[in-house]
Amino acid sequence: MHPLVLRACALILLVLTPLCSQLAAARDLDEIRQDGVLRHLGIPYANFVTGAGDGLDVELMQGFARHLGLRYEFVATSWRDVFGDLTGVHAKRNGADAERFGTTPIRGDLVANGMTILGWRKQVVAFSQPTFPSGVWLIARAESPLRPIAPTGLLDSDIRETKGRLEGISVLALASTCLDPGLYHLEATSAEVRLAPKERQLNEMIPALLNKDADTTLLDVPDALIALERWPGEIKVLGPISEKQEMAVAFRPESSQLRQAFNDYLVAIKQDGSYRRLVQKYYPAVFDYFPDFFRPDTI
Amino acid sequence: MKNARFRSGSIAIGVAGAALGIYLATLIAFGYVGQQRLRSSLFEQEQLSIEKQATAVAYFLANQRETLAELSESRQISTYLANRDLGMSMRYGLRASLMAVARDIKRLMERKRVHGRQVFSSVAFIEPDGQVLLEIDNGEAFEPRQPDASQAPVEPAALQVRRGANGSILTTTATISYKGKTAGFLAADFDASSILGPFLADRAGASQHRRTALVGPSDMVIVASDEDDWAHWRQRAANSDEMPIVVPVAGTNLSIVSFPDMNGIWGFLNSPLFLAALAFFSVPLLGGVIYLLRLNSHNLVLQTRTQVATQQRMLLKQQNARLQREIDKRVKSEEQLAHQANFDQLTGLPNRNLALDRLAQAIKWAKRENGSVLVLFLDLDRFKLVNDSLGHAAGDELLREAAQRLQSRVRESDTVSRLGGDEFLIICPEEQQQANWEQIAQQLIRVLAQPFYIGDHEFFVGASIGVAAYPVGGVEPHKLLKNADIAMYAAKEQGRNRFCYYDPSMDASAVEAMRLENNLRHAMERNELSLVYQPIVDLSSSQTVAVEALLRWHSAELGNVPPDKFIPVAEETGLIHEIGEWVLVEACRTISAMQPGPAFRVAINLSSKQFSRPARLLDCTLYALQSSGLMPSQLELEITESILIDDRPEIFSLINQLDRIGVRLSIDDFGTGYSALNYLQRFPFDVLKIDRTFTSQVPDNEASASLIRAIIAMAHALGLEVIAEGIESREQAGFLLVQHCELGQGYLYSRPITAEQLRAHLAGEEVMSA
């Protein structure tokens, strides 16, 4: 193809993309209702979206769709495309901020797969009320000479203690996710951060660790709880890497009606106990770790 | 008998009482044994039930331990231990493992249910040092264990018991091992009362009221079926001999202790109380038996009296009936005797006695009334012909027919009677007119002149009637009868089928001869003839060696008639044959029955008339010997010279025949007749009898003495034995003995005597000679 033709096409796309984005931004609750379908963008991750057609967020969104009287539709995406599929514009972390790059058709109305609320993400999407507590731990293989820290009772001290053990230690991380090493300033340590390939899923972090892709790996708490049960005695938690984090459902900033509708729905199912039963089903241990988050008066 | 009945009744009641007592004793014994066996069986059943409970509890506890042991080896605990061993902290990761263990425990607690409720009230994960790492409760009155080292189980296999606010709490434990070391314990608590209580409350046992408890170490009651009264029952059992059932719960330090209440198992019929009542029942029963015995004795007296009275009544009744029968029999017999005494058996007519009685009555009446009595003496004319030709049966029939005919011709007031034989007497009172008695006599003759039909024979009998009338013919019955009899003979004299009225001028001697003949005809049938025996003795020894049979006749009408009067009549009428035959048979029979010696003889006189029928005489002689069994040599027939005079060859033949058969022959009355010596030679005589006329004259009369000497000498010369008749003195006997007369007979030795007297006479001689 002639280079001029290619440039013309690129120009046309640049002109049309904002138009499309605009069209997409206009898809809020009314349009969704008109359309009759609630499209759930999700990435298989831990027990939020298991990839087998179920998961905490899958059932949550299915309930929400039923609540709205809409047909539910799961739209698979990836950490690289998730924001583009939601907003029509790709985004990634750049330091503490978000960096938008390129447009893409909007494929879904919301993202729910245990997405941690991070600062840069808030610049791209609008989060609902927190749905799940989280954090990031440093995990090592069982036979690793690294010793877990002795908790001090103070999270900051524990984070420092944990990070203090990273000297000369390779750490497996996953960019653009909650395991993005930049979020936790691992560069400040002498650890050797090994970023996993972009196509790797969060679910594949422990297998990679066991495959000795690195000495340690970052892993969010919900996933760690799953991993501890799935590979008992093969891995160990060395200590915390992050502060307390929370997960939430991400909406396009323009879908305020839809987000509000979800927040209302979340309050309702927390109050009627159905949300707790849902969490109990997929993350029974989380209540012990985050008792405050799941206190009856808070949910 | 009374005593026997009393005894038998008492024995029966006693036996019944004893049997009942034995029955009761057996019942009680069997009841007692049965109770003991039932008790033993129920005790064993109770023990089995307790053992079953213990087994169930043991199984339950073992199951809980096993469950806990499985939990201790669960993946979650292993994960936790591994993570802990990896050094993970509770805060970062290890809690998740611990919570996983907690979830396992919760699931286990949810799953383990019994009696509709969770088994475990709490399950604790305890560190080896005793620290409680995790404790999950079921939310029901949970009593958290104290997290101190003292709670650490030192003996994991043993159950621990502790007192809780709501009762005993049992704790079963399981050791958690990791890498060969004790990594901790799982301790599960459960409420003994709610979990184990239902096991003890299982009432499969026989005792519905047993007190059962699960007892731990130091006799601590963990749970009891009736906890409030447990101490009471235990104390009560301790004070009695009631043995508790103690069954250890296998695999634990617990036991099930039971105090079964056996009293609850008894029903009414198998209860000891009933047995005791049954035993006590024997007392009134014994009293009842004694009462029955006494009642029986009283009753028996009454019964015996009644029975005796009844028996006496029956006996009396029987005796009365027998007496009545005897009286009836006697009356009948008397009537029969009276009838026999007064009536003729053959014709049914009044007999002589009744006839005379009625005649006397009639005469008495005639005397009083100045009337008359007519007597007709009737004799059938040819009755003897019928009797001899056709036999007595025909004669009897003729007499019955004649009687009927006579009766048919007289008035009711008249009496027809049978005097005997073919003689009838008709008494007609109130008859005075001659025409009447002639008419009566004519009628009677006429009716008897009619032919009699006996069998196929026709007879014309006829009758002769003598008539006499009171008072002309006599004023006494016998006289009147005699005169009528005379008149009857007079009628016969006139030619039969006539009647004749008595006239005092009638020839009394002729009539008397006829009466004698007529009576002699009936002498044999009336048994008026008899024999007497005069012994013939050996003159030298005076021993009786023979007898001479002599005929006697005692007539009922004529009295004793001497032989010299009736023998000639018998000879004239031919009756001598029958009489002679009777004498032969009777004499032989009588002497043979006396069984004298073989030399003893009986001498019988034969009439010369008997020799007119020599064959009959011979037959009769043979019959007499055969029928009596007398030997011919013991029979001696005496013959008079008159027989021999006719010199008839048949007589000669008869005498020889008699001699041949062995009968001795004697020539009787020798010397009184012709005394022809040639007879002695011609006939085979054995004995010569010297007539009494010669004997009576010796020894004084020389002529007679000489004659006797001659006769004896002659007899001896002829070989005859000599018997002298009529010896009445010793001189006669001495003379005859001197003259060698062997035998003699006469009053000197013995008068003619009856057969019985002869028997005694002979017996006396035997004694003397012996």
Short mmCIF file of C-alpha atoms in Angstrom, two decimals, chain B residues 387-627:
data_model
loop_
_atom_site.label_atom_id
_atom_site.label_comp_id
_atom_site.label_asym_id
_atom_site.label_seq_id
_atom_site.Cartn_x
_atom_site.Cartn_y
_atom_site.Cartn_z
CA ASN B 387 -106.67 -151.18 81.54
CA ASP B 388 -105.08 -154.53 80.80
CA SER B 389 -105.45 -154.38 77.04
CA LEU B 390 -104.54 -150.73 76.33
CA GLY B 391 -102.57 -149.82 79.42
CA HIS B 392 -103.00 -147.39 82.27
CA ALA B 393 -103.06 -144.30 80.05
CA ALA B 394 -106.12 -145.58 78.25
CA GLY B 395 -107.66 -146.57 81.57
CA ASP B 396 -107.04 -143.07 82.92
CA GLU B 397 -108.64 -141.48 79.88
CA LEU B 398 -111.63 -143.75 80.29
CA LEU B 399 -111.97 -142.75 83.92
CA ARG B 400 -111.83 -139.02 83.01
CA GLU B 401 -114.47 -139.51 80.35
CA ALA B 402 -116.66 -141.52 82.75
CA ALA B 403 -116.30 -138.80 85.39
CA GLN B 404 -117.40 -136.11 82.94
CA ARG B 405 -120.40 -138.15 81.91
CA LEU B 406 -121.42 -138.69 85.52
CA GLN B 407 -121.11 -135.05 86.37
CA SER B 408 -123.20 -134.12 83.40
CA ARG B 409 -126.06 -136.13 84.74
CA VAL B 410 -126.34 -134.94 88.30
CA ARG B 411 -127.60 -131.74 89.93
CA GLU B 412 -125.35 -129.04 91.12
CA SER B 413 -126.19 -129.93 94.68
CA ASP B 414 -125.14 -133.50 94.10
CA THR B 415 -121.59 -134.71 94.59
CA VAL B 416 -119.83 -137.04 92.20
CA SER B 417 -116.60 -138.36 93.70
CA ARG B 418 -114.06 -140.95 92.79
CA LEU B 419 -113.30 -143.38 95.60
CA GLY B 420 -110.44 -145.06 93.76
CA GLY B 421 -109.91 -147.38 90.85
CA ASP B 422 -113.07 -147.58 88.85
CA GLU B 423 -115.32 -146.81 91.85
CA PHE B 424 -117.39 -143.63 92.00
CA LEU B 425 -119.71 -142.35 94.70
CA ILE B 426 -122.62 -140.05 93.96
CA ILE B 427 -124.22 -138.25 96.90
CA CYS B 428 -127.63 -136.80 96.34
CA PRO B 429 -129.03 -134.91 99.29
CA GLU B 430 -132.75 -134.26 99.70
CA GLU B 431 -133.73 -137.30 97.64
CA GLN B 432 -136.59 -139.26 99.18
CA GLN B 433 -138.58 -140.57 96.38
CA GLN B 434 -137.67 -143.99 95.06
CA ALA B 435 -138.75 -143.00 91.60
CA ASN B 436 -136.19 -140.31 91.66
CA TRP B 437 -133.24 -142.43 92.70
CA GLU B 438 -134.21 -145.09 90.21
CA GLN B 439 -134.32 -142.46 87.55
CA ILE B 440 -130.98 -141.15 88.62
CA ALA B 441 -129.42 -144.61 88.68
CA GLN B 442 -130.92 -145.41 85.32
CA GLN B 443 -129.54 -142.24 83.83
CA LEU B 444 -126.11 -142.98 85.18
CA ILE B 445 -126.15 -146.53 83.87
CA ARG B 446 -127.36 -145.29 80.59
CA VAL B 447 -124.74 -142.70 80.16
CA LEU B 448 -122.01 -145.12 81.01
CA ALA B 449 -123.47 -147.71 78.71
CA GLN B 450 -122.66 -145.43 75.84
CA PRO B 451 -119.48 -146.51 74.02
CA PHE B 452 -116.14 -144.99 75.00
CA TYR B 453 -113.75 -144.02 72.23
CA ILE B 454 -110.14 -144.23 73.24
CA GLY B 455 -107.72 -143.91 70.43
CA ASP B 456 -109.09 -145.99 67.58
CA HIS B 457 -110.86 -148.29 69.92
CA GLU B 458 -114.48 -148.43 70.94
CA PHE B 459 -115.34 -149.81 74.32
CA PHE B 460 -118.57 -150.66 76.05
CA VAL B 461 -117.87 -150.54 79.72
CA GLY B 462 -121.08 -150.35 81.67
CA ALA B 463 -121.50 -149.91 85.40
CA SER B 464 -123.06 -151.48 88.44
CA ILE B 465 -124.61 -149.22 91.05
CA GLY B 466 -125.41 -149.88 94.64
CA VAL B 467 -127.85 -147.48 96.23
CA ALA B 468 -128.32 -146.74 99.90
CA ALA B 469 -130.25 -143.92 101.52
CA TYR B 470 -130.15 -142.23 104.85
CA PRO B 471 -131.52 -143.12 107.21
CA VAL B 472 -132.68 -146.50 105.99
CA GLY B 473 -129.37 -147.56 104.60
CA GLY B 474 -127.40 -146.27 107.57
CA VAL B 475 -127.06 -143.17 109.70
CA GLU B 476 -123.26 -143.02 109.63
CA PRO B 477 -121.31 -142.10 106.55
CA HIS B 478 -119.13 -145.20 106.57
CA LYS B 479 -122.07 -147.42 107.21
CA LEU B 480 -124.04 -145.81 104.47
CA LEU B 481 -121.09 -146.14 102.13
CA LYS B 482 -120.52 -149.77 103.08
CA ASN B 483 -124.13 -150.59 102.53
CA ALA B 484 -124.12 -148.91 99.19
CA ASP B 485 -121.02 -150.95 98.38
CA ILE B 486 -122.84 -154.11 99.40
CA ALA B 487 -125.74 -153.11 97.25
CA MET B 488 -123.31 -152.52 94.36
CA TYR B 489 -121.88 -156.04 94.73
CA ALA B 490 -125.40 -157.28 94.87
CA ALA B 491 -126.06 -155.54 91.60
CA LYS B 492 -122.97 -157.12 90.10
CA GLU B 493 -124.15 -160.47 91.33
CA GLN B 494 -127.34 -159.90 89.50
CA GLY B 495 -125.55 -159.38 86.28
CA ARG B 496 -123.85 -156.17 85.43
CA ASN B 497 -125.27 -152.85 84.13
CA ARG B 498 -127.74 -152.91 86.91
CA PHE B 499 -128.44 -151.01 90.05
CA CYS B 500 -129.54 -152.43 93.37
CA TYR B 501 -130.98 -150.73 96.40
CA TYR B 502 -129.53 -151.78 99.70
CA ASP B 503 -131.51 -154.25 101.62
CA PRO B 504 -130.37 -155.34 105.10
CA SER B 505 -131.18 -158.88 104.12
CA MET B 506 -128.34 -159.05 101.64
CA ASP B 507 -125.66 -161.87 102.31
CA ALA B 508 -122.98 -160.15 104.22
CA SER B 509 -120.27 -162.90 103.77
CA ALA B 510 -120.57 -163.03 100.07
CA VAL B 511 -120.47 -159.33 99.96
CA GLU B 512 -117.42 -159.35 102.22
CA ALA B 513 -115.60 -161.78 99.92
CA MET B 514 -116.34 -159.54 97.04
CA ARG B 515 -115.11 -156.55 98.99
CA LEU B 516 -111.91 -158.41 99.76
CA GLU B 517 -111.38 -159.26 96.15
CA ASN B 518 -112.23 -155.77 95.07
CA ASN B 519 -109.77 -154.23 97.54
CA LEU B 520 -107.10 -156.69 96.63
CA ARG B 521 -107.39 -155.58 93.06
CA HIS B 522 -106.36 -152.11 94.15
CA ALA B 523 -103.84 -153.17 96.75
CA MET B 524 -100.82 -152.94 94.48
CA GLU B 525 -101.71 -149.61 92.95
CA ARG B 526 -102.39 -148.30 96.42
CA ASN B 527 -99.02 -149.70 97.64
CA GLU B 528 -100.83 -151.61 100.33
CA LEU B 529 -98.72 -154.75 99.88
CA SER B 530 -95.41 -155.16 101.69
CA LEU B 531 -92.80 -157.82 102.47
CA VAL B 532 -91.40 -158.97 105.77
CA TYR B 533 -88.46 -161.28 106.20
CA GLN B 534 -88.03 -164.11 108.68
CA PRO B 535 -84.42 -165.10 109.24
CA ILE B 536 -83.36 -168.68 108.57
CA VAL B 537 -80.49 -169.59 110.82
CA ASP B 538 -77.79 -172.21 110.93
CA LEU B 539 -78.92 -174.23 113.88
CA SER B 540 -75.42 -175.04 114.92
CA SER B 541 -74.25 -171.44 114.98
CA SER B 542 -77.53 -169.58 115.17
CA GLN B 543 -76.22 -167.29 112.37
CA THR B 544 -78.72 -166.06 109.84
CA VAL B 545 -77.89 -167.61 106.54
CA ALA B 546 -81.09 -166.86 104.72
CA VAL B 547 -84.45 -165.19 105.02
CA GLU B 548 -87.88 -166.11 103.91
CA ALA B 549 -89.86 -163.31 102.30
CA LEU B 550 -93.41 -163.18 103.55
CA LEU B 551 -96.21 -161.09 101.95
CA ARG B 552 -98.31 -158.72 104.02
CA TRP B 553 -101.37 -156.65 103.03
CA HIS B 554 -102.62 -153.66 104.90
CA SER B 555 -105.83 -152.50 103.25
CA ALA B 556 -106.94 -148.95 103.74
CA GLU B 557 -110.51 -150.15 103.91
CA LEU B 558 -110.14 -153.61 105.44
CA GLY B 559 -107.11 -153.10 107.61
CA ASN B 560 -104.47 -155.85 107.94
CA VAL B 561 -105.60 -158.85 105.98
CA PRO B 562 -103.76 -162.11 106.79
CA PRO B 563 -102.16 -163.95 103.89
CA ASP B 564 -104.26 -167.01 104.34
CA LYS B 565 -107.28 -164.79 103.58
CA PHE B 566 -106.14 -162.82 100.64
CA ILE B 567 -103.77 -165.33 98.97
CA PRO B 568 -106.60 -167.69 98.11
CA VAL B 569 -108.62 -164.75 96.80
CA ALA B 570 -105.62 -163.66 94.76
CA GLU B 571 -105.21 -167.16 93.43
CA GLU B 572 -108.87 -167.33 92.58
CA THR B 573 -108.96 -163.98 90.83
CA GLY B 574 -105.64 -164.46 89.07
CA LEU B 575 -104.17 -161.52 90.91
CA ILE B 576 -101.59 -163.96 92.24
CA HIS B 577 -99.53 -163.55 89.10
CA GLU B 578 -99.09 -159.83 89.53
CA ILE B 579 -98.66 -160.12 93.28
CA GLY B 580 -96.20 -163.02 92.90
CA GLU B 581 -94.15 -161.09 90.37
CA TRP B 582 -94.09 -158.02 92.60
CA VAL B 583 -92.91 -160.22 95.50
CA LEU B 584 -90.11 -161.72 93.40
CA VAL B 585 -88.83 -158.37 92.15
CA GLU B 586 -89.17 -156.58 95.48
CA ALA B 587 -87.51 -159.38 97.54
CA CYS B 588 -84.55 -159.68 95.15
CA ARG B 589 -84.12 -155.89 95.08
CA THR B 590 -84.26 -155.55 98.85
CA ILE B 591 -81.84 -158.39 99.68
CA SER B 592 -79.41 -157.39 96.95
CA ALA B 593 -79.38 -153.82 98.29
CA MET B 594 -78.29 -155.18 101.69
CA GLN B 595 -75.24 -156.73 100.02
CA PRO B 596 -75.01 -159.83 102.19
CA GLY B 597 -72.52 -162.56 101.59
CA PRO B 598 -72.76 -164.73 98.47
CA ALA B 599 -74.11 -167.62 100.51
CA PHE B 600 -76.92 -165.56 101.89
CA ARG B 601 -80.26 -166.53 100.35
CA VAL B 602 -83.73 -165.18 100.15
CA ALA B 603 -86.55 -167.74 100.00
CA ILE B 604 -89.76 -166.83 98.21
CA ASN B 605 -92.92 -168.84 98.24
CA LEU B 606 -94.48 -169.54 94.89
CA SER B 607 -98.19 -170.16 94.46
CA SER B 608 -99.21 -173.14 92.52
CA LYS B 609 -101.33 -170.78 90.41
CA GLN B 610 -98.15 -169.04 89.25
CA PHE B 611 -97.08 -172.23 87.56
CA SER B 612 -100.08 -171.97 85.32
CA ARG B 613 -98.05 -169.43 83.37
CA PRO B 614 -94.54 -170.97 83.54
CA ALA B 615 -93.04 -168.77 80.85
CA ARG B 616 -94.19 -165.61 82.62
CA LEU B 617 -92.81 -166.96 85.89
CA LEU B 618 -89.46 -167.75 84.29
CA ASP B 619 -89.27 -164.34 82.64
CA CYS B 620 -90.19 -162.64 85.87
CA THR B 621 -87.55 -164.61 87.77
CA LEU B 622 -84.87 -163.67 85.26
CA TYR B 623 -85.99 -160.03 85.34
CA ALA B 624 -85.89 -159.96 89.14
CA LEU B 625 -82.34 -161.35 89.18
CA GLN B 626 -81.10 -159.04 86.45
CA SER B 627 -82.70 -155.89 87.74
#
